[in-house]
PDB file of C-alpha atoms in Angstrom:
ATOM      1  CA  SER U   1       0.000   0.000   0.000  1.00 50.00           C
ATOM      2  CA  ARG U   2       1.354   3.417  -0.988  1.00 62.00           C
ATOM      3  CA  LYS U   3      -0.715   5.559   1.384  1.00 67.00           C
ATOM      4  CA  VAL U   4       1.036   8.944   1.371  1.00 63.00           C
ATOM      5  CA  LEU U   5      -0.430  12.318   2.284  1.00 63.00           C
ATOM      6  CA  ILE U   6       0.513  14.656  -0.543  1.00 63.00           C
ATOM      7  CA  GLN U   7      -1.412  17.757   0.482  1.00 66.00           C
ATOM      8  CA  THR U   8      -3.534  18.552   3.538  1.00 70.00           C
ATOM      9  CA  LYS U   9      -5.739  21.337   2.161  1.00 74.00           C
ATOM     10  CA  ALA U  10      -5.940  20.829  -1.574  1.00 70.00           C
ATOM     11  CA  THR U  11      -8.056  23.804  -2.595  1.00 74.00           C
ATOM     12  CA  ASP U  12      -7.717  23.033  -6.310  1.00 75.00           C
ATOM     13  CA  ILE U  13      -9.054  19.480  -6.151  1.00 80.00           C
ATOM     14  CA  LEU U  14     -12.698  20.664  -6.259  1.00 86.00           C
ATOM     15  CA  PRO U  15     -14.291  23.683  -7.930  1.00 90.00           C
ATOM     16  CA  LYS U  16     -14.788  26.639  -5.592  1.00 91.00           C
ATOM     17  CA  TRP U  17     -18.568  26.198  -5.529  1.00 93.00           C
ATOM     18  CA  LEU U  18     -18.047  22.837  -3.757  1.00 92.00           C
ATOM     19  CA  ARG U  19     -15.886  24.372  -1.017  1.00 90.00           C
ATOM     20  CA  PHE U  20     -18.357  23.267   1.671  1.00 90.00           C
ATOM     21  CA  LEU U  21     -17.271  19.632   1.138  1.00 88.00           C
ATOM     22  CA  GLN U  22     -14.481  17.949   3.068  1.00 83.00           C
ATOM     23  CA  GLY U  23     -12.988  14.549   2.519  1.00 81.00           C
ATOM     24  CA  VAL U  24     -10.097  12.395   1.449  1.00 75.00           C
ATOM     25  CA  VAL U  25      -9.250  11.526  -2.135  1.00 75.00           C
ATOM     26  CA  ASP U  26      -7.466   8.199  -2.456  1.00 76.00           C
ATOM     27  CA  SER U  27      -6.005   7.773  -5.926  1.00 73.00           C
ATOM     28  CA  GLU U  28      -3.359   5.392  -7.173  1.00 73.00           C
ATOM     29  CA  ASP U  29      -2.922   7.476 -10.324  1.00 69.00           C
ATOM     30  CA  ILE U  30      -1.029  10.330  -8.657  1.00 65.00           C
ATOM     31  CA  PRO U  31       2.723   9.715  -8.941  1.00 62.00           C
ATOM     32  CA  LEU U  32       4.562   9.907  -5.615  1.00 60.00           C
ATOM     33  CA  ASN U  33       7.460  11.930  -7.002  1.00 60.00           C
ATOM     34  CA  LEU U  34       5.202  14.799  -8.042  1.00 56.00           C
ATOM     35  CA  SER U  35       6.053  18.075  -6.320  1.00 61.00           C
ATOM     36  CA  ARG U  36       3.286  20.209  -4.851  1.00 58.00           C
ATOM     37  CA  GLU U  37       3.807  22.935  -7.457  1.00 58.00           C
ATOM     38  CA  LEU U  38       3.522  20.455 -10.313  1.00 56.00           C
ATOM     39  CA  LEU U  39       0.541  18.853  -8.614  1.00 56.00           C
ATOM     40  CA  GLN U  40      -1.383  22.113  -8.784  1.00 56.00           C
ATOM     41  CA  GLU U  41      -0.871  22.401 -12.545  1.00 60.00           C
ATOM     42  CA  SER U  42      -1.149  18.726 -13.399  1.00 73.00           C
ATOM     43  CA  ALA U  43      -3.529  17.566 -16.117  1.00 76.00           C
ATOM     44  CA  LEU U  44      -4.223  14.574 -13.907  1.00 77.00           C
ATOM     45  CA  ILE U  45      -5.483  16.844 -11.119  1.00 77.00           C
ATOM     46  CA  ARG U  46      -7.713  18.716 -13.581  1.00 83.00           C
ATOM     47  CA  LYS U  47      -9.163  15.391 -14.734  1.00 86.00           C
ATOM     48  CA  LEU U  48      -9.594  14.281 -11.115  1.00 84.00           C
ATOM     49  CA  ARG U  49     -11.420  17.559 -10.336  1.00 87.00           C
ATOM     50  CA  ASP U  50     -13.807  17.002 -13.262  1.00 91.00           C
ATOM     51  CA  VAL U  51     -14.503  13.399 -12.249  1.00 91.00           C
ATOM     52  CA  LEU U  52     -15.098  14.362  -8.600  1.00 91.00           C
ATOM     53  CA  GLN U  53     -17.417  17.199  -9.609  1.00 94.00           C
ATOM     54  CA  GLN U  54     -19.484  14.874 -11.820  1.00 95.00           C
ATOM     55  CA  ARG U  55     -19.691  12.201  -9.125  1.00 95.00           C
ATOM     56  CA  ILE U  56     -20.781  14.720  -6.502  1.00 95.00           C
ATOM     57  CA  ILE U  57     -23.465  16.132  -8.809  1.00 96.00           C
ATOM     58  CA  ARG U  58     -24.676  12.616  -9.649  1.00 97.00           C
ATOM     59  CA  PHE U  59     -24.761  11.700  -5.943  1.00 97.00           C
ATOM     60  CA  LEU U  60     -26.767  14.828  -5.087  1.00 97.00           C
ATOM     61  CA  LEU U  61     -29.200  14.149  -7.948  1.00 96.00           C
ATOM     62  CA  ASP U  62     -29.710  10.605  -6.679  1.00 97.00           C
ATOM     63  CA  GLN U  63     -30.253  11.876  -3.132  1.00 96.00           C
ATOM     64  CA  SER U  64     -32.777  14.465  -4.328  1.00 94.00           C
ATOM     65  CA  LYS U  65     -34.826  11.644  -5.881  1.00 94.00           C
ATOM     66  CA  LYS U  66     -34.397   9.026  -3.139  1.00 96.00           C
ATOM     67  CA  GLU U  67     -34.813  11.310  -0.121  1.00 95.00           C
ATOM     68  CA  PRO U  68     -36.483  14.566  -1.214  1.00 92.00           C
ATOM     69  CA  GLU U  69     -37.160  15.847   2.322  1.00 92.00           C
ATOM     70  CA  LYS U  70     -33.567  15.320   3.374  1.00 95.00           C
ATOM     71  CA  TYR U  71     -32.333  16.950   0.151  1.00 95.00           C
ATOM     72  CA  THR U  72     -34.620  19.938   0.742  1.00 92.00           C
ATOM     73  CA  ARG U  73     -32.991  20.519   4.134  1.00 94.00           C
ATOM     74  CA  PHE U  74     -29.564  20.152   2.511  1.00 96.00           C
ATOM     75  CA  PHE U  75     -30.516  22.649  -0.197  1.00 94.00           C
ATOM     76  CA  GLU U  76     -31.689  25.186   2.385  1.00 92.00           C
ATOM     77  CA  ASP U  77     -28.172  25.139   3.836  1.00 94.00           C
ATOM     78  CA  TYR U  78     -26.072  24.821   0.674  1.00 95.00           C
ATOM     79  CA  GLY U  79     -28.252  26.012  -2.210  1.00 92.00           C
ATOM     80  CA  LEU U  80     -26.384  29.300  -2.451  1.00 92.00           C
ATOM     81  CA  PHE U  81     -23.198  27.387  -3.311  1.00 95.00           C
ATOM     82  CA  MET U  82     -25.013  25.555  -6.102  1.00 93.00           C
ATOM     83  CA  ARG U  83     -26.296  28.808  -7.550  1.00 92.00           C
ATOM     84  CA  GLU U  84     -22.700  30.009  -7.469  1.00 94.00           C
ATOM     85  CA  GLY U  85     -21.722  26.874  -9.396  1.00 94.00           C
ATOM     86  CA  ILE U  86     -24.036  27.785 -12.251  1.00 92.00           C
ATOM     87  CA  VAL U  87     -22.556  31.262 -12.472  1.00 93.00           C
ATOM     88  CA  THR U  88     -18.897  30.248 -12.193  1.00 93.00           C
ATOM     89  CA  SER U  89     -18.781  26.998 -14.183  1.00 92.00           C
ATOM     90  CA  ALA U  90     -17.468  27.348 -17.714  1.00 90.00           C
ATOM     91  CA  GLU U  91     -18.907  24.166 -19.218  1.00 92.00           C
ATOM     92  CA  GLN U  92     -22.534  24.252 -20.312  1.00 94.00           C
ATOM     93  CA  ASP U  93     -23.157  20.592 -19.462  1.00 93.00           C
ATOM     94  CA  ILE U  94     -21.988  21.180 -15.875  1.00 94.00           C
ATOM     95  CA  LYS U  95     -24.296  24.206 -15.599  1.00 94.00           C
ATOM     96  CA  GLU U  96     -27.221  22.112 -16.818  1.00 94.00           C
ATOM     97  CA  ASP U  97     -26.414  19.354 -14.327  1.00 95.00           C
ATOM     98  CA  ILE U  98     -26.186  21.850 -11.455  1.00 95.00           C
ATOM     99  CA  ALA U  99     -29.500  23.407 -12.568  1.00 93.00           C
ATOM    100  CA  LYS U 100     -31.163  20.046 -11.926  1.00 94.00           C
ATOM    101  CA  LEU U 101     -30.101  20.389  -8.284  1.00 95.00           C
ATOM    102  CA  LEU U 102     -31.698  23.807  -7.752  1.00 93.00           C
ATOM    103  CA  ARG U 103     -35.024  24.242  -5.990  1.00 90.00           C
ATOM    104  CA  PHE U 104     -37.456  27.140  -6.311  1.00 84.00           C
ATOM    105  CA  GLU U 105     -40.640  28.278  -4.654  1.00 79.00           C
ATOM    106  CA  SER U 106     -43.699  28.408  -6.893  1.00 77.00           C
ATOM    107  CA  SER U 107     -46.982  30.247  -6.599  1.00 73.00           C
ATOM    108  CA  ALA U 108     -48.693  26.913  -7.368  1.00 76.00           C
ATOM    109  CA  LEU U 109     -47.266  25.346  -4.198  1.00 76.00           C
ATOM    110  CA  PRO U 110     -47.803  26.073  -0.511  1.00 79.00           C
ATOM    111  CA  VAL U 111     -45.534  28.762   0.927  1.00 77.00           C
ATOM    112  CA  GLY U 112     -42.147  27.319   1.807  1.00 77.00           C
ATOM    113  CA  GLN U 113     -42.438  24.250  -0.407  1.00 82.00           C
ATOM    114  CA  GLN U 114     -39.892  24.128  -3.220  1.00 85.00           C
ATOM    115  CA  THR U 115     -39.770  22.404  -6.597  1.00 83.00           C
ATOM    116  CA  SER U 116     -37.144  21.570  -9.170  1.00 86.00           C
ATOM    117  CA  LEU U 117     -37.223  23.267 -12.539  1.00 81.00           C
ATOM    118  CA  MET U 118     -38.004  19.933 -14.212  1.00 82.00           C
ATOM    119  CA  ASP U 119     -40.981  19.320 -11.903  1.00 84.00           C
ATOM    120  CA  TYR U 120     -42.214  22.868 -12.497  1.00 79.00           C
ATOM    121  CA  ALA U 121     -41.965  22.446 -16.278  1.00 75.00           C
ATOM    122  CA  SER U 122     -43.751  19.089 -16.155  1.00 77.00           C
ATOM    123  CA  ARG U 123     -46.754  20.709 -14.443  1.00 74.00           C
ATOM    124  CA  THR U 124     -47.317  23.226 -17.246  1.00 68.00           C
ATOM    125  CA  PHE U 125     -50.063  22.226 -19.622  1.00 63.00           C
ATOM    126  CA  ASN U 126     -48.633  23.775 -22.771  1.00 64.00           C
ATOM    127  CA  PRO U 127     -45.137  22.566 -23.716  1.00 62.00           C
ATOM    128  CA  PHE U 128     -44.613  25.743 -25.747  1.00 61.00           C
ATOM    129  CA  SER U 129     -45.458  28.128 -22.930  1.00 67.00           C
ATOM    130  CA  ARG U 130     -42.664  30.098 -21.417  1.00 69.00           C
ATOM    131  CA  ILE U 131     -41.576  29.877 -17.812  1.00 67.00           C
ATOM    132  CA  SER U 132     -42.357  32.965 -15.760  1.00 66.00           C
ATOM    133  CA  SER U 133     -40.189  33.957 -12.838  1.00 67.00           C
ATOM    134  CA  ALA U 134     -40.245  36.632 -10.181  1.00 63.00           C
ATOM    135  CA  LEU U 135     -37.286  37.424  -7.983  1.00 64.00           C
ATOM    136  CA  ALA U 136     -38.202  38.052  -4.380  1.00 62.00           C
ATOM    137  CA  PRO U 137     -36.555  37.013  -1.120  1.00 62.00           C
ATOM    138  CA  ARG U 138     -39.754  35.263   0.012  1.00 59.00           C
ATOM    139  CA  THR U 139     -43.061  34.306  -1.574  1.00 58.00           C
ATOM    140  CA  VAL U 140     -44.885  36.598   0.847  1.00 50.00           C
ATOM    141  CA  GLN U 141     -43.506  39.507  -1.175  1.00 54.00           C
ATOM    142  CA  TRP U 142     -44.824  38.120  -4.483  1.00 57.00           C
ATOM    143  CA  THR U 143     -48.201  39.753  -3.911  1.00 58.00           C
ATOM    144  CA  ALA U 144     -46.574  43.173  -3.980  1.00 60.00           C
ATOM    145  CA  ILE U 145     -44.645  42.272  -7.136  1.00 58.00           C
ATOM    146  CA  PHE U 146     -47.805  40.953  -8.844  1.00 59.00           C
ATOM    147  CA  SER U 147     -49.767  44.122  -8.131  1.00 61.00           C
ATOM    148  CA  PHE U 148     -46.878  46.430  -9.069  1.00 62.00           C
ATOM    149  CA  LEU U 149     -46.224  44.720 -12.419  1.00 60.00           C
ATOM    150  CA  ARG U 150     -49.925  43.993 -13.048  1.00 61.00           C
ATOM    151  CA  ILE U 151     -49.258  40.275 -13.364  1.00 59.00           C
ATOM    152  CA  PRO U 152     -52.418  38.146 -13.435  1.00 58.00           C
ATOM    153  CA  LYS U 153     -52.897  36.345 -10.134  1.00 58.00           C
ATOM    154  CA  ASP U 154     -53.635  33.065 -11.896  1.00 58.00           C
ATOM    155  CA  LEU U 155     -50.207  33.059 -13.591  1.00 58.00           C
ATOM    156  CA  THR U 156     -47.953  30.410 -12.092  1.00 62.00           C
ATOM    157  CA  VAL U 157     -44.446  31.625 -11.325  1.00 56.00           C
TER     158      VAL U 157
END
């Protein structure tokens, strides 16, 4: 067994939007004679970062389907980081995968209950209709937005 600690706080091993995660990466692919400076610029580390990011996203997607209540609590605590991931990620496919993790409040749901964008879109009757959104810190403030912008109250946002 070649168990060697190469770096204690590897900040480049995960994208910044996943900075709330902590753990150990055990990989036999990292050569032992690699210096820390070379490790930071290594193509292998970039590949490892991409693989870890995809696995974490896949795990969170699975959790959101298997245990929605538990995922909702998780999203309340860490959803801001995921929104940051959409803004800071360069690859479109990563952005789309992160978007599947996001949760939003909807005027069609009870106050405080959240839905995914896919679930929201599946509830619309017309597949060609556009998705309406209103930005407000809480749904309680939507009433003021609706009246100010003269948005019909039966419109689902």
